[in-house]
CSV table of C-alpha atoms in Angstrom, one decimal:
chain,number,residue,atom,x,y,z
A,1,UNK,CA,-14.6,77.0,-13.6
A,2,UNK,CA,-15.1,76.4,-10.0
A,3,UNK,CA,-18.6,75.1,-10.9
A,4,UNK,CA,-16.9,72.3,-12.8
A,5,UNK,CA,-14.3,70.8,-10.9
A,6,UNK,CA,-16.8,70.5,-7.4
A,7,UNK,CA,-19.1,68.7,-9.6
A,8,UNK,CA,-16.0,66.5,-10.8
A,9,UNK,CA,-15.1,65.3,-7.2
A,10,UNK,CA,-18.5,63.9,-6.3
A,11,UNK,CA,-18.5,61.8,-9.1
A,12,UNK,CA,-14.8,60.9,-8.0
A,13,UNK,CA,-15.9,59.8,-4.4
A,14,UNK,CA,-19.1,57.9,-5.8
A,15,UNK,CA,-16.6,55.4,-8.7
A,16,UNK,CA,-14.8,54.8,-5.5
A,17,UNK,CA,-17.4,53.2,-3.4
A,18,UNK,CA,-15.9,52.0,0.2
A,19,UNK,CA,-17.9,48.9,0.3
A,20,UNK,CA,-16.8,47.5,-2.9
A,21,UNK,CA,-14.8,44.7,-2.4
A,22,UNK,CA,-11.1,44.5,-4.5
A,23,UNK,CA,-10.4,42.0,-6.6
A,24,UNK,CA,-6.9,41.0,-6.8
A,25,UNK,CA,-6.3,38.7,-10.1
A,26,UNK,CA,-3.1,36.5,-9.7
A,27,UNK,CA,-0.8,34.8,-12.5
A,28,UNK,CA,1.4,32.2,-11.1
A,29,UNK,CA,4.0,30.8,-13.2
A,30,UNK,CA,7.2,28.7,-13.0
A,31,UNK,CA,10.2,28.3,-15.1
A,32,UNK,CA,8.5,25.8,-16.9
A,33,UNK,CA,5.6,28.1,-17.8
A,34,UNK,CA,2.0,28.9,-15.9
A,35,UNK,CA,1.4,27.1,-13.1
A,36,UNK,CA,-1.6,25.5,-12.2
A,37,UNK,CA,-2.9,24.5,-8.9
A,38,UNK,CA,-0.6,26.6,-6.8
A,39,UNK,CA,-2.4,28.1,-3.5
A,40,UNK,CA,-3.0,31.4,-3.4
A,41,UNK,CA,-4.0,33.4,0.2
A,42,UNK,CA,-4.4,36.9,1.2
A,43,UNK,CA,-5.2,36.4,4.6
A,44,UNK,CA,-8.3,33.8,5.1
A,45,UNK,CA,-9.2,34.2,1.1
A,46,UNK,CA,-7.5,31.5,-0.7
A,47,UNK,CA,-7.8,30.0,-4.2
A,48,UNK,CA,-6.7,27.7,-6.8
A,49,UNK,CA,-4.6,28.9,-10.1
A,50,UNK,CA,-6.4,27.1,-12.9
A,51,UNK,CA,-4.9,25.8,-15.9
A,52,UNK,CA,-3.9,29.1,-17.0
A,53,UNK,CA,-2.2,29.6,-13.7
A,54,UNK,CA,-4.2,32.4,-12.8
A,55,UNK,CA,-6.5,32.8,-9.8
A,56,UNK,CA,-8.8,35.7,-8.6
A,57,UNK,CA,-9.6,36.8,-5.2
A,58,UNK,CA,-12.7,38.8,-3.9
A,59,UNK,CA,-11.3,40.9,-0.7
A,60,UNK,CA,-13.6,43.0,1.7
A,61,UNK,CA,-11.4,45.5,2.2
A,62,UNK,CA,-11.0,46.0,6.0
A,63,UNK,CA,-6.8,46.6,5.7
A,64,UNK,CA,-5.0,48.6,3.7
A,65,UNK,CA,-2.1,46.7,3.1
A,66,UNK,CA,-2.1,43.1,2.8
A,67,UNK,CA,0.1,40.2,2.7
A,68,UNK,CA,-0.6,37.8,-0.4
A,69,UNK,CA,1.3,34.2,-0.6
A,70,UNK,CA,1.4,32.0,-3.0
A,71,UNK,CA,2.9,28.1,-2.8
A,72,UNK,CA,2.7,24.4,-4.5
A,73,UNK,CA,4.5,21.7,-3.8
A,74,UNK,CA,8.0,21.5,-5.0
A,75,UNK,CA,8.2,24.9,-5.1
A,76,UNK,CA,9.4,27.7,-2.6
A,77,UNK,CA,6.6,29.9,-1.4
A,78,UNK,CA,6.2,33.8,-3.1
A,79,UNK,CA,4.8,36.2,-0.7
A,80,UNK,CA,3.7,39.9,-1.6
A,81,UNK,CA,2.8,43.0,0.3
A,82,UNK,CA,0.0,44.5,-1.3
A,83,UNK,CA,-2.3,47.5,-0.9
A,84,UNK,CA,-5.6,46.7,-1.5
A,85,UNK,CA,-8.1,49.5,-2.7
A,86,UNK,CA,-12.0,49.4,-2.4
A,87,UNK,CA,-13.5,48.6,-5.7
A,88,UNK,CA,-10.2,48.6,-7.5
A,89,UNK,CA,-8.6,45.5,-9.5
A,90,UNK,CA,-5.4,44.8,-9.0
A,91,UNK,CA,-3.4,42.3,-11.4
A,92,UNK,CA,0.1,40.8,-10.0
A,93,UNK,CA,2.3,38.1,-11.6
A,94,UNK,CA,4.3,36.1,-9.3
A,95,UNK,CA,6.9,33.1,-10.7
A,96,UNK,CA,7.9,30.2,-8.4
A,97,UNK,CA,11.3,28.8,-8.2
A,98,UNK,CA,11.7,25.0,-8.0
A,99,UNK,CA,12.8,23.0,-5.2
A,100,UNK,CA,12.7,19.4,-4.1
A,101,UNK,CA,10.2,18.3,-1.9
A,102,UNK,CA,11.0,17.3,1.4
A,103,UNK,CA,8.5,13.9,2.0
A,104,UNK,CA,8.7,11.9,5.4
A,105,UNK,CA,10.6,8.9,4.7
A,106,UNK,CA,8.5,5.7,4.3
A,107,UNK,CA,9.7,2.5,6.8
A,108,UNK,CA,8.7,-0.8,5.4
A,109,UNK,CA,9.0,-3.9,7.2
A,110,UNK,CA,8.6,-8.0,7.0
A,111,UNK,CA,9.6,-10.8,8.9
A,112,UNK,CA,10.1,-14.1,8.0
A,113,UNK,CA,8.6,-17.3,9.8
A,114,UNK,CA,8.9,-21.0,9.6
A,115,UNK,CA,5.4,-22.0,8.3
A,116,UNK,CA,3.8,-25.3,7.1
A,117,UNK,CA,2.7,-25.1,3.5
A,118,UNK,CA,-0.3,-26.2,4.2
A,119,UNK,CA,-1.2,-23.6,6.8
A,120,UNK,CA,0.1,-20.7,4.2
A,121,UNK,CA,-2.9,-18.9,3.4
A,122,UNK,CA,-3.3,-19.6,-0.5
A,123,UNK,CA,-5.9,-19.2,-2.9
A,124,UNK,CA,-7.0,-23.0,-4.0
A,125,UNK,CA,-9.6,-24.0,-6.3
A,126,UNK,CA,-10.9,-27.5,-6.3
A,127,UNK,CA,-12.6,-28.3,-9.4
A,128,UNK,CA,-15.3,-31.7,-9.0
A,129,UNK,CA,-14.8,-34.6,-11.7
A,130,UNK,CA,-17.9,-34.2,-13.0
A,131,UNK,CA,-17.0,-30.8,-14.2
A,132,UNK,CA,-13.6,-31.2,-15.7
A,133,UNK,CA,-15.2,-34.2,-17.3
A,134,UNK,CA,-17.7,-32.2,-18.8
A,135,UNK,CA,-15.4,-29.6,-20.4
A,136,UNK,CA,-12.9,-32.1,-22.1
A,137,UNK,CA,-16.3,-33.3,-23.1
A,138,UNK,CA,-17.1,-30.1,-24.8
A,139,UNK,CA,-13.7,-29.2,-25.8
A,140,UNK,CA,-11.5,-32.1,-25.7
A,141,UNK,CA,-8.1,-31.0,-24.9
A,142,UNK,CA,-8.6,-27.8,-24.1
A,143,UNK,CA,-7.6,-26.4,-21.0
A,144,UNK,CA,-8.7,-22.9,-21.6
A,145,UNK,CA,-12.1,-23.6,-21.6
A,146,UNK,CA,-11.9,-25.2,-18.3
A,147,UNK,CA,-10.0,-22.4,-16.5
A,148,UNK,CA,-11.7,-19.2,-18.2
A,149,UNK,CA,-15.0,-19.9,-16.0
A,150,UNK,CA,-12.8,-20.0,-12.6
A,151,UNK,CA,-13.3,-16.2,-10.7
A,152,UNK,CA,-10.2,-14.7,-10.5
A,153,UNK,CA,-8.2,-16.6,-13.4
A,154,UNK,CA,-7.4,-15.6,-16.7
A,155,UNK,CA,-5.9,-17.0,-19.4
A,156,UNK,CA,-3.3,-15.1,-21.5
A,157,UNK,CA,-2.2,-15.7,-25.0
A,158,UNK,CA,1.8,-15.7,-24.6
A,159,UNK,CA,2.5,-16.7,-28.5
A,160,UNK,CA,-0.4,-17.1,-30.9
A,161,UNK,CA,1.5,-18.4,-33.6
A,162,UNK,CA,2.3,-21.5,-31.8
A,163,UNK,CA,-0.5,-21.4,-29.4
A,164,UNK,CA,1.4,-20.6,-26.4
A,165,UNK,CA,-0.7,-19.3,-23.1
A,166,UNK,CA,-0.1,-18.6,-19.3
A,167,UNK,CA,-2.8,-18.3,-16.8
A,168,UNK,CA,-2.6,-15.8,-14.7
A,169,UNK,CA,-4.5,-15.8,-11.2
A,170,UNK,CA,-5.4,-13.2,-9.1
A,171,UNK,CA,-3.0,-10.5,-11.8
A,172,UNK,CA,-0.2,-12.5,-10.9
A,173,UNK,CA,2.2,-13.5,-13.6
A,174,UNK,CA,2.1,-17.0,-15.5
A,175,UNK,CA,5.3,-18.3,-13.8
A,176,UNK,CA,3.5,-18.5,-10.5
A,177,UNK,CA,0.7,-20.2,-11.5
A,178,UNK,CA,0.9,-24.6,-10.9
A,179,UNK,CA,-1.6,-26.7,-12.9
A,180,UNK,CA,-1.8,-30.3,-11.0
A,181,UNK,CA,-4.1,-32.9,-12.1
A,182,UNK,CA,-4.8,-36.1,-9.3
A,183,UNK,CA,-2.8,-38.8,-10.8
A,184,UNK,CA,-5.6,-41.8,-9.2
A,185,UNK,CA,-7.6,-40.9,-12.3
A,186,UNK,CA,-4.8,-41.6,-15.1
A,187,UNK,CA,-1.8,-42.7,-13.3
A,188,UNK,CA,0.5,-39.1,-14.3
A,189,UNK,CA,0.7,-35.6,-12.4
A,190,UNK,CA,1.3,-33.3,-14.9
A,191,UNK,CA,2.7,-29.8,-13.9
A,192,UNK,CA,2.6,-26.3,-15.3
């Protein structure tokens, strides 16, 4: 009887090798269900919960006790004392409670000055004769044609049943777009 248990206790000592490192497995979850991307830290270890909300950690085990934290954004930090064993797992589930997040406010500022029109910095686009010519040419009465090859303009159908467009340049919306036309050529200024 003796025989057996001194042959049991070096077996013991050898499944519990010192140099193993311990894995702690972590599953972080909210009110809302698993969490995912909350930090997790034991020390200088950290990780990422995945989808799942869990995360794993690898620890060379140099303490015996350590402290493990757990935080996201919006939530109040978790911390846990631990005891961390050589080549042991150890599985821990830890829930987060909501909070708001505190964000430094933003300051945004303008002023206004008295400029000229002409020295506001606009986007203008000067199309030759020749080339408006041309188009009506191609597509006579057709405006779209002409404004479609412009960079930076678009045309956008507003009501296809009656044919109804905007053009919209540089994203912005159709009511700050002005068509003018020189009014040497036909004696009108039309406006859009």
């Amino acid at each position: 009887m003796v025989l057996g248990v001194m042959l049991a206790v070096p077996v013991l000592l050898c499944a519990q090798d010192s140099t193993a490192p311990a894995v702690v497995r972590v599953h972080v979850t909210s009110s809302a269900g698993d969490l995912a991307g909350a930090t997790v830290a034991i020390a200088a270890v950290t990780a990422l919960t995945d989808r799942a909300g869990r995360a794993e950690l690898r620890l060379p085990v140099t303490l015996n006790e350590a402290v493990l934290v757990a935080r996201r954004i919006g939530f109040l930090p978790e911390s846990l004392t631990i005891r961390l064993r050589p080549g042991l797992d150890t599985t821990l589930s830890l829930t987060l409670r909501e909070r708001a997040a505190v964000i430094a406010p933003v300051i945004v500022s303008s002023t206004r000055t008295e400029r000229r029109v002409e020295a506001e910095p606009l986007r203008v686009e000067v199309l030759a004769g020749e080339d408006v010519g041309e188009k009506t040419q191609m597509h006579p009465g057709d405006l779209r044609a002409l404004l479609t090859e412009m960079s930076g303009v678009r045309v956008q159908t507003t009501s296809p049943s009656l044919g109804g467009a905007g053009v919209r340049i540089q994203g912005l919306r159709s009511r700050y777009t002005q068509i003018l036309r020189d009014s040497s050529t036909s004696g009108r200024t039309s406006h859009c």
